[in-house]
Short mmCIF file of C-alpha atoms in Angstrom, two decimals:
data_model
loop_
_atom_site.label_atom_id
_atom_site.label_comp_id
_atom_site.label_asym_id
_atom_site.label_seq_id
_atom_site.Cartn_x
_atom_site.Cartn_y
_atom_site.Cartn_z
CA MET A 789 -1.26 -11.17 -7.33
CA GLN A 790 4.62 -11.18 -6.71
CA VAL A 791 18.37 -8.47 -2.33
CA ASN A 792 22.22 -7.17 -3.46
CA TYR A 793 24.60 -9.88 -2.95
CA ALA A 794 27.74 -10.57 -3.15
CA GLY A 795 28.61 -12.44 -7.16
CA GLU A 796 24.76 -11.29 -8.19
CA ARG A 797 24.48 -12.72 -11.86
CA LYS A 798 23.36 -10.20 -13.93
CA GLY A 799 20.02 -10.10 -17.22
CA ILE A 800 18.04 -13.03 -17.73
CA SER A 801 17.91 -15.47 -14.75
CA GLY A 802 19.21 -19.03 -14.57
CA SER A 803 16.22 -20.08 -13.83
CA MET A 804 14.63 -19.65 -17.32
CA ASN A 805 16.46 -22.30 -19.72
CA GLN A 806 17.49 -20.84 -22.70
CA ALA A 807 16.20 -22.88 -26.14
CA SER A 808 12.88 -22.15 -24.04
CA LEU A 809 13.04 -18.49 -24.15
CA SER A 810 14.52 -18.38 -27.56
CA LEU A 811 11.90 -20.18 -29.02
CA LEU A 812 9.02 -17.86 -26.97
CA ALA A 813 10.92 -15.54 -28.18
CA LEU A 814 10.46 -16.85 -31.84
CA VAL A 815 7.02 -16.93 -31.53
CA VAL A 816 6.54 -13.32 -30.48
CA ALA A 817 8.29 -12.66 -33.31
CA LEU A 818 6.87 -14.31 -36.01
CA ALA A 819 3.21 -13.48 -34.31
CA ALA A 820 3.83 -9.86 -34.66
CA PRO A 821 4.15 -9.58 -38.39
CA VAL A 822 0.82 -12.11 -38.67
CA ALA A 823 -0.50 -10.04 -36.18
CA ALA A 824 -0.61 -6.29 -38.24
CA GLN A 825 -1.01 -8.30 -41.43
CA ALA A 826 -4.54 -9.60 -39.94
CA GLU A 827 -5.72 -6.02 -39.52
CA THR A 828 -5.45 -4.90 -43.21
CA ALA A 829 -6.56 -8.34 -44.55
CA PRO A 830 -9.74 -8.31 -46.34
CA PRO A 831 -12.37 -10.12 -44.29
CA PRO A 832 -12.71 -14.03 -44.49
CA GLU A 833 -14.72 -15.91 -46.73
CA PRO A 834 -18.40 -17.67 -45.26
CA GLY A 835 -17.05 -21.02 -43.36
CA ALA A 836 -13.47 -20.71 -43.22
CA VAL A 837 -12.09 -20.82 -39.83
CA THR A 838 -9.83 -17.79 -39.31
CA LEU A 839 -6.56 -17.68 -37.41
CA ASP A 840 -6.48 -14.16 -35.14
CA PRO A 841 -2.35 -13.86 -32.97
CA TYR A 842 -1.88 -11.41 -30.60
CA GLY A 843 0.66 -10.53 -27.69
CA ASP A 844 2.00 -8.33 -25.63
CA LEU A 845 5.36 -7.18 -23.88
CA ARG A 846 5.12 -5.64 -20.51
CA TYR A 847 7.73 -4.19 -18.77
CA ARG A 848 8.13 -3.23 -14.91
CA LEU A 849 9.68 -1.95 -12.67
CA GLU A 850 8.55 -2.45 -9.28
CA VAL A 851 10.37 -1.25 -5.60
CA GLY A 852 9.90 -1.54 -2.21
CA ASP A 853 11.16 -0.62 1.52
CA GLN A 854 8.93 -2.26 4.39
CA ASP A 855 10.53 -2.37 8.31
CA GLY A 856 11.91 -4.97 9.71
CA LEU A 857 13.96 -6.15 6.40
CA PRO A 858 17.47 -4.79 6.27
CA ASP A 859 17.51 -4.13 1.89
CA ASP A 860 15.04 -2.83 0.04
CA ALA A 861 13.21 -4.37 -3.37
CA ALA A 862 14.71 -3.58 -7.13
CA ALA A 863 13.06 -6.28 -9.76
CA SER A 864 12.83 -5.51 -13.22
CA THR A 865 11.06 -7.75 -15.40
CA LEU A 866 9.49 -8.50 -18.66
CA ARG A 867 6.63 -10.41 -19.61
CA ILE A 868 6.00 -11.70 -23.15
CA ARG A 869 3.00 -13.16 -24.39
CA ALA A 870 2.09 -14.92 -27.21
CA GLY A 871 -1.00 -16.44 -28.48
CA PHE A 872 -3.46 -17.07 -31.02
CA ARG A 873 -6.65 -17.99 -30.94
CA LEU A 874 -8.80 -19.97 -33.93
CA GLY A 875 -11.92 -18.71 -35.01
CA GLU A 876 -15.57 -21.25 -35.07
CA TRP A 877 -15.43 -24.35 -37.00
CA HIS A 878 -18.46 -26.10 -36.77
CA GLY A 879 -19.38 -24.15 -33.39
CA PHE A 880 -15.64 -25.71 -31.64
CA SER A 881 -12.43 -22.59 -31.77
CA LEU A 882 -9.22 -23.02 -29.82
CA GLN A 883 -6.98 -20.07 -27.44
CA VAL A 884 -3.89 -21.86 -27.15
CA GLU A 885 -1.05 -18.62 -25.29
CA ALA A 886 2.60 -18.63 -24.26
CA GLU A 887 3.52 -16.13 -21.75
CA GLY A 888 7.82 -16.28 -20.04
CA ILE A 889 9.24 -13.30 -17.16
CA VAL A 890 12.49 -12.31 -17.99
CA ARG A 891 14.01 -11.02 -14.70
CA LEU A 892 16.23 -7.93 -17.22
CA GLY A 893 19.74 -6.31 -13.81
CA PRO A 894 19.92 -7.41 -10.13
CA GLU A 895 17.99 -10.16 -8.59
CA ASP A 896 17.71 -7.45 -5.66
CA PHE A 897 14.40 -9.06 -3.91
CA ASN A 898 12.85 -11.98 -2.65
CA ASP A 899 11.18 -13.76 -5.12
CA THR A 900 9.52 -16.02 -2.99
CA VAL A 901 11.61 -18.99 -4.88
CA ASN A 902 15.50 -17.33 -4.40
CA GLY A 903 15.63 -17.57 -1.09
CA LYS A 904 16.94 -14.04 -0.61
CA VAL A 905 14.38 -12.99 2.51
CA ASP A 906 16.71 -9.67 3.11
CA PHE A 907 14.49 -8.64 0.42
CA PRO A 908 10.78 -8.08 0.20
CA VAL A 909 8.05 -9.88 -1.69
CA VAL A 910 8.20 -9.18 -5.33
CA ALA A 911 6.02 -11.91 -6.18
CA ASP A 912 7.25 -12.21 -9.93
CA PRO A 913 9.70 -15.34 -10.13
CA SER A 914 11.33 -15.93 -13.71
CA SER A 915 9.53 -18.37 -15.56
CA VAL A 916 8.52 -20.16 -19.06
CA GLN A 917 4.85 -21.60 -19.77
CA LEU A 918 2.20 -22.69 -21.48
CA ASN A 919 -0.27 -20.07 -19.45
CA GLN A 920 -3.10 -20.63 -21.93
CA ALA A 921 -4.93 -23.51 -23.93
CA PHE A 922 -9.02 -24.35 -23.84
CA LEU A 923 -11.42 -25.54 -26.29
CA ARG A 924 -14.55 -23.68 -26.76
CA TRP A 925 -17.84 -25.50 -28.65
CA ARG A 926 -20.97 -23.73 -28.77
CA PRO A 927 -23.71 -25.79 -29.74
CA HIS A 928 -26.27 -23.24 -29.65
CA ALA A 929 -26.46 -19.47 -29.06
CA ALA A 930 -27.45 -19.94 -25.53
CA VAL A 931 -24.85 -22.62 -24.97
CA GLU A 932 -20.74 -22.82 -24.40
CA LEU A 933 -19.03 -25.10 -22.70
CA ALA A 934 -14.52 -24.78 -22.82
CA ALA A 935 -12.54 -27.32 -21.27
CA GLY A 936 -8.52 -26.71 -21.01
CA ARG A 937 -5.88 -24.25 -18.92
CA ARG A 938 -7.76 -20.94 -19.05
CA ALA A 939 -7.64 -17.74 -16.84
CA ILE A 940 -11.49 -17.08 -15.18
CA ASN A 941 -12.84 -13.62 -13.89
CA LEU A 942 -15.57 -13.49 -12.24
CA ASP A 943 -17.46 -10.65 -11.22
CA ASN A 944 -15.17 -7.65 -9.55
CA GLN A 945 -12.23 -11.20 -9.27
CA ARG A 946 -12.86 -10.79 -5.29
CA TRP A 947 -13.29 -14.74 -5.25
CA ILE A 948 -12.19 -16.06 -8.21
CA GLY A 949 -9.97 -13.70 -10.43
CA SER A 950 -6.49 -14.63 -13.22
CA VAL A 951 -4.42 -11.92 -10.93
CA ASP A 952 -3.53 -10.26 -14.17
CA TRP A 953 -1.70 -7.68 -11.77
CA ARG A 954 1.60 -10.15 -11.40
CA GLN A 955 3.62 -11.22 -14.36
CA ASN A 956 2.40 -14.61 -14.23
CA ASP A 957 -1.32 -15.29 -14.67
CA GLN A 958 -3.23 -17.33 -12.24
CA THR A 959 -5.42 -20.26 -14.71
CA LEU A 960 -7.38 -22.99 -13.81
CA ASP A 961 -7.57 -26.13 -15.05
CA LEU A 962 -11.17 -26.60 -16.03
CA ALA A 963 -14.52 -27.89 -17.59
CA GLN A 964 -16.63 -25.08 -17.83
CA MET A 965 -20.46 -23.98 -19.61
CA THR A 966 -22.22 -21.13 -19.55
CA LEU A 967 -25.99 -20.86 -20.45
CA ARG A 968 -27.77 -18.09 -21.42
CA PRO A 969 -31.40 -18.96 -21.28
CA ALA A 970 -33.05 -15.49 -21.73
CA GLN A 971 -32.16 -11.93 -23.00
CA GLY A 972 -29.19 -10.46 -19.97
CA VAL A 973 -28.95 -13.76 -18.29
CA SER A 974 -26.31 -16.19 -18.16
CA ILE A 975 -25.55 -19.01 -16.27
CA ASP A 976 -22.03 -20.26 -15.82
CA TYR A 977 -20.09 -23.55 -14.03
CA PHE A 978 -17.12 -25.13 -13.16
CA ASN A 979 -15.45 -27.99 -12.44
CA ALA A 980 -11.38 -27.25 -11.72
CA TRP A 981 -8.60 -29.78 -10.70
CA ARG A 982 -5.52 -27.91 -10.57
CA VAL A 983 -4.95 -24.25 -9.85
CA ASP A 984 -1.73 -22.25 -11.56
CA ARG A 985 -0.57 -19.32 -9.26
CA ILE A 986 1.55 -16.20 -10.15
CA PHE A 987 4.80 -17.95 -7.97
CA GLY A 988 5.09 -20.68 -11.16
CA GLU A 989 5.58 -24.41 -10.59
CA ASP A 990 9.41 -23.78 -8.90
CA SER A 991 7.53 -22.70 -5.85
CA PRO A 992 6.32 -25.59 -3.27
CA GLN A 993 2.76 -22.81 -3.37
CA GLY A 994 2.02 -22.34 -7.90
CA VAL A 995 0.14 -25.33 -8.13
CA PHE A 996 -3.14 -26.45 -6.48
CA ARG A 997 -3.37 -29.79 -7.72
CA ASP A 998 -5.76 -32.75 -7.35
CA THR A 999 -8.85 -29.84 -6.05
CA ASP A 1000 -12.00 -30.74 -6.68
CA ILE A 1001 -13.34 -26.16 -6.88
CA ASN A 1002 -17.29 -26.23 -8.06
CA ALA A 1003 -18.66 -22.71 -8.80
CA VAL A 1004 -21.97 -21.68 -10.03
CA ARG A 1005 -22.95 -17.94 -10.02
CA ILE A 1006 -26.47 -16.87 -11.90
CA ALA A 1007 -26.92 -13.17 -13.17
CA HIS A 1008 -28.85 -11.33 -14.76
CA ALA A 1009 -28.95 -7.21 -15.68
CA ALA A 1010 -32.30 -6.04 -14.53
CA SER A 1011 -32.97 -2.09 -16.14
CA PRO A 1012 -32.27 -0.34 -14.67
CA VAL A 1013 -31.59 -1.78 -11.33
CA GLY A 1014 -28.53 -3.23 -12.63
CA THR A 1015 -26.39 -6.36 -12.76
CA VAL A 1016 -28.05 -9.03 -9.69
CA SER A 1017 -25.97 -12.44 -9.10
CA ALA A 1018 -26.16 -14.79 -7.23
CA TYR A 1019 -23.24 -17.71 -6.43
CA GLY A 1020 -22.20 -20.57 -4.50
CA PHE A 1021 -17.81 -21.72 -4.41
CA TRP A 1022 -17.35 -24.87 -3.03
CA ILE A 1023 -13.20 -25.18 -2.86
CA GLU A 1024 -11.78 -28.34 -1.96
CA ILE A 1025 -7.83 -28.29 -1.66
CA PRO A 1026 -6.28 -31.06 0.15
CA SER A 1027 -2.69 -29.17 -0.31
CA HIS A 1028 -4.21 -26.61 1.63
CA PRO A 1029 -7.17 -28.22 3.56
CA ALA A 1030 -7.18 -25.04 5.43
CA SER A 1031 -8.03 -22.15 2.39
CA SER A 1032 -10.99 -24.91 1.05
CA SER A 1033 -14.53 -23.35 2.49
CA ARG A 1034 -17.97 -23.07 0.92
CA THR A 1035 -18.96 -19.65 -0.12
CA LEU A 1036 -22.95 -18.30 -0.59
CA GLY A 1037 -23.49 -15.37 -1.73
CA VAL A 1038 -25.22 -11.93 -3.76
CA ARG A 1039 -24.03 -9.37 -5.65
CA LEU A 1040 -25.85 -5.74 -6.64
CA ILE A 1041 -23.72 -3.09 -9.03
CA GLY A 1042 -25.30 -0.95 -10.81
CA ASP A 1043 -26.01 3.52 -11.37
CA GLN A 1044 -28.81 5.72 -12.08
CA PRO A 1045 -28.12 9.33 -13.26
CA VAL A 1046 -29.89 11.66 -11.26
CA ALA A 1047 -28.74 14.82 -12.92
CA ASP A 1048 -27.23 15.75 -16.47
CA GLY A 1049 -23.64 14.43 -16.43
CA VAL A 1050 -24.06 13.02 -13.00
CA LYS A 1051 -24.79 9.25 -12.32
CA LEU A 1052 -25.12 7.94 -8.54
CA LEU A 1053 -23.01 4.80 -8.44
CA TYR A 1054 -23.81 1.58 -6.02
CA ALA A 1055 -22.67 -1.78 -5.43
CA ALA A 1056 -23.49 -3.97 -2.41
CA GLU A 1057 -22.68 -7.89 -1.47
CA TYR A 1058 -22.91 -10.56 0.97
CA ALA A 1059 -21.87 -13.37 1.45
CA ARG A 1060 -21.47 -16.43 4.51
CA GLN A 1061 -18.38 -18.68 3.82
CA SER A 1062 -18.47 -22.09 5.77
CA ASP A 1063 -15.97 -24.92 6.04
CA HIS A 1064 -15.96 -27.72 3.43
CA GLY A 1065 -14.38 -30.87 2.40
CA ALA A 1066 -11.49 -31.79 4.53
CA ASN A 1067 -10.85 -28.05 6.72
CA PRO A 1068 -9.44 -29.13 9.72
CA ALA A 1069 -12.07 -26.23 11.55
CA ASN A 1070 -16.10 -25.66 12.40
CA PHE A 1071 -16.74 -21.95 11.09
CA ASP A 1072 -19.65 -20.04 9.86
CA LEU A 1073 -18.66 -16.24 9.02
CA ASP A 1074 -19.83 -13.39 7.25
CA TYR A 1075 -18.13 -10.89 4.54
CA LEU A 1076 -20.25 -7.80 3.32
CA LEU A 1077 -19.86 -4.77 0.89
CA ILE A 1078 -21.52 -1.98 1.35
CA GLU A 1079 -20.09 0.60 -2.13
CA PRO A 1080 -21.83 3.88 -2.74
CA GLY A 1081 -20.49 6.68 -4.97
CA VAL A 1082 -21.52 10.08 -7.41
CA GLY A 1083 -19.76 10.09 -11.26
CA VAL A 1084 -19.66 14.12 -11.88
CA GLY A 1085 -18.45 14.57 -16.09
CA GLY A 1086 -15.05 12.90 -15.33
CA TRP A 1087 -15.16 12.68 -12.04
CA THR A 1088 -15.13 9.67 -9.36
CA VAL A 1089 -16.08 9.79 -6.38
CA LYS A 1090 -16.61 6.26 -3.43
CA ALA A 1091 -16.23 5.83 -0.65
CA GLY A 1092 -16.72 2.13 0.76
CA LEU A 1093 -16.39 -0.80 3.74
CA GLU A 1094 -15.95 -4.25 3.54
CA ARG A 1095 -16.26 -6.42 6.45
CA LEU A 1096 -14.64 -9.98 6.92
CA GLU A 1097 -15.63 -11.27 9.52
CA GLY A 1098 -12.80 -13.69 11.84
CA ASN A 1099 -13.57 -15.07 14.86
CA GLY A 1100 -10.42 -15.37 16.48
CA ALA A 1101 -9.24 -18.44 15.09
CA ARG A 1102 -10.54 -18.74 12.16
CA ALA A 1103 -11.10 -15.43 9.35
CA LEU A 1104 -13.12 -15.60 5.90
CA GLN A 1105 -10.71 -16.24 3.35
CA THR A 1106 -10.30 -15.73 -0.40
CA PRO A 1107 -6.93 -17.92 -1.67
CA LEU A 1108 -8.66 -18.24 -5.76
CA ALA A 1109 -9.06 -14.09 -5.34
CA THR A 1110 -7.17 -11.46 -7.36
CA LEU A 1111 -5.98 -10.19 -4.15
CA HIS A 1112 -4.45 -7.63 -5.13
CA ALA A 1113 -7.25 -5.41 -5.79
CA PHE A 1114 -8.59 -5.25 -2.73
CA ASN A 1115 -7.52 -4.38 1.10
CA GLY A 1116 -4.64 -1.47 0.12
CA TRP A 1117 -1.88 -2.20 -2.65
CA ALA A 1118 0.78 -2.75 -0.08
CA ASP A 1119 -0.40 -5.85 0.23
CA LYS A 1120 -0.65 -6.73 3.76
CA PHE A 1121 -3.98 -8.38 3.88
CA LEU A 1122 -2.93 -11.09 0.79
CA THR A 1123 -3.98 -13.89 4.06
CA THR A 1124 -7.44 -12.33 5.88
CA PRO A 1125 -5.69 -12.07 10.11
CA PRO A 1126 -7.53 -14.42 12.67
CA ASP A 1127 -9.95 -10.98 13.98
CA GLY A 1128 -11.37 -10.76 10.77
CA LEU A 1129 -10.25 -7.25 8.54
CA ARG A 1130 -12.96 -3.95 8.54
CA ASP A 1131 -11.54 -2.12 5.40
CA LEU A 1132 -13.20 1.90 5.25
CA TYR A 1133 -12.26 3.56 2.23
CA GLY A 1134 -12.48 6.68 0.38
CA GLU A 1135 -11.28 6.81 -3.44
CA VAL A 1136 -11.37 9.42 -5.74
CA GLY A 1137 -10.75 9.46 -9.27
CA TYR A 1138 -10.84 11.56 -12.06
CA LYS A 1139 -10.12 10.97 -16.58
CA PHE A 1140 -8.94 13.65 -19.36
CA ARG A 1141 -11.48 12.88 -21.69
CA ALA A 1142 -9.67 16.08 -24.37
CA GLY A 1143 -6.83 17.87 -25.31
CA ALA A 1144 -3.13 16.22 -25.26
CA LEU A 1145 -4.09 14.34 -21.76
CA LYS A 1146 -7.03 12.71 -22.88
CA GLY A 1147 -6.91 9.24 -21.50
CA LEU A 1148 -4.62 10.07 -17.99
CA ALA A 1149 -6.45 8.20 -15.59
CA LEU A 1150 -6.25 9.30 -12.18
CA ARG A 1151 -6.60 7.70 -8.50
CA ALA A 1152 -6.25 7.72 -4.62
CA ILE A 1153 -7.14 5.57 -2.01
CA VAL A 1154 -7.19 5.94 1.42
CA HIS A 1155 -8.26 2.76 3.75
CA ASP A 1156 -8.94 2.52 7.11
CA PHE A 1157 -7.69 -0.82 8.90
CA VAL A 1158 -9.35 -2.86 11.96
CA ALA A 1159 -10.55 -5.95 13.32
CA THR A 1160 -14.05 -7.46 13.18
CA ARG A 1161 -13.15 -9.05 16.24
CA GLY A 1162 -11.87 -6.44 19.54
CA ASP A 1163 -11.74 -3.47 17.07
CA ALA A 1164 -7.56 -3.22 17.00
CA ALA A 1165 -6.57 -0.44 14.74
CA TYR A 1166 -4.37 -2.83 12.14
CA GLY A 1167 -3.40 -0.13 10.46
CA ARG A 1168 -3.66 2.52 7.66
CA GLU A 1169 -2.59 3.49 4.01
CA LEU A 1170 -2.24 5.61 0.41
CA ASN A 1171 -2.94 4.32 -2.47
CA LEU A 1172 -2.05 6.35 -5.64
CA LEU A 1173 -2.36 5.63 -9.67
CA ALA A 1174 -1.70 6.74 -12.91
CA THR A 1175 -2.12 5.62 -16.26
CA TYR A 1176 -2.13 6.85 -19.34
CA PRO A 1177 -2.76 5.82 -23.49
CA ILE A 1178 0.64 7.03 -25.09
CA ARG A 1179 -1.50 4.95 -28.08
CA PRO A 1180 -4.25 2.18 -27.94
CA ASN A 1181 -1.93 -0.73 -27.64
CA PHE A 1182 0.63 1.01 -25.12
CA VAL A 1183 -0.15 2.22 -21.43
CA LEU A 1184 2.45 4.19 -19.54
CA LEU A 1185 1.24 3.19 -15.71
CA GLY A 1186 2.39 4.31 -12.41
CA LYS A 1187 1.50 3.51 -8.66
CA PHE A 1188 2.10 4.42 -5.23
CA ALA A 1189 1.04 2.41 -2.37
CA HIS A 1190 2.13 3.39 1.86
CA TYR A 1191 0.84 1.09 4.43
CA GLU A 1192 1.19 2.17 7.54
CA ALA A 1193 1.22 0.68 10.88
CA ASN A 1194 -0.70 0.15 14.31
CA SER A 1195 -1.07 -3.18 15.65
CA PHE A 1196 -0.84 -5.05 12.04
CA ALA A 1197 2.37 -6.17 9.83
CA ALA A 1198 4.84 -3.41 9.54
CA ASP A 1199 5.33 -0.21 7.03
CA THR A 1200 5.58 -0.66 3.69
CA THR A 1201 6.16 1.70 1.12
CA LYS A 1202 5.74 0.28 -2.72
CA GLY A 1203 5.81 2.15 -5.98
CA TRP A 1204 5.51 0.46 -9.22
CA LEU A 1205 6.59 1.97 -12.93
CA SER A 1206 5.47 0.00 -16.54
CA LEU A 1207 5.23 -0.35 -20.25
CA GLN A 1208 3.04 -2.66 -21.97
CA PHE A 1209 2.60 -2.24 -25.54
CA SER A 1210 -0.12 -5.31 -26.99
CA PHE A 1211 -0.47 -6.65 -31.06
#
């Protein structure tokens, strides 16, 4: 997914309606004890409709230093999320979810709508909104239909994702169909007419309205090869015609045991993107991913090559992706440069399996970025991550990113510390 001025306001941002915030707090207060009781409640009677309330609180401190900007960013924000699921009744079920993002402390960051352009961007503006609300119908075990506002994550979220890293999700207003005609086979299709982006409704880029987004994905879990999926995305965004495109591709991901406690890991993907709809450009561009790796005990080691082609005027774009997960956490390549992007990276991870540090996961990733047209060296980046489950529903996270520019963007350093409590 997202300043120190005289006369700054402390606490909750004035853009947040106090009544809306109070209502959201009330929903959380009511949902928490109900959720706790649900854990110990006896099983429902046959035919009864179940109510499953849930929620989470996520506090995050994000800091950033970017060359060329006079001030450093420090964003202290809290995400409050609460919702409920109604269990199936004659095949119908319902999920409703609200969320609010609250700024705590000084507004020393550019949230994309506050005009504080002397600070680096932290795209977490304050808001209260309906995050998800959709009805689902399963007339048969192999058929599922859904309609409403929903967070959608396909495969690794390279093309379509909910951007859960940011405090505000990206969600789609859509009609969706899922078929499971055979064991290990799934067919997904949806049409979306609105995209609620991470920037919130107060931002000019916060909502894509009147879109015509069609997505088809066919997947087969083919043991022992792995999961093979083929997909097609036809994206038309009238307000941003340059983001309209057609993408057709295929993906493979899997693992193979090669010795006691040792696994070979692999992922590969190829796609072709062309202009579509009202896009004024004319292009055909390639996407390629190759990612081998090995897992040994708690260790994971990977190498990767991701290539998004550019022709000098246009480059392959993924406007609906969870972009933060790709091409470095400093977020320098949220939009692919016109000369394209080749990301060569290596990753080492370790997860403790026993002892006082059980569950602690560590990751280190290094990136080397160059253009696909002309081979210009863009820059390099180091990413570090640590997550620790204090309890299964209480997770501590620390994260670091440093981008060293060569010929693209500016040197940038970012850091994050967050706590998330789910109930």
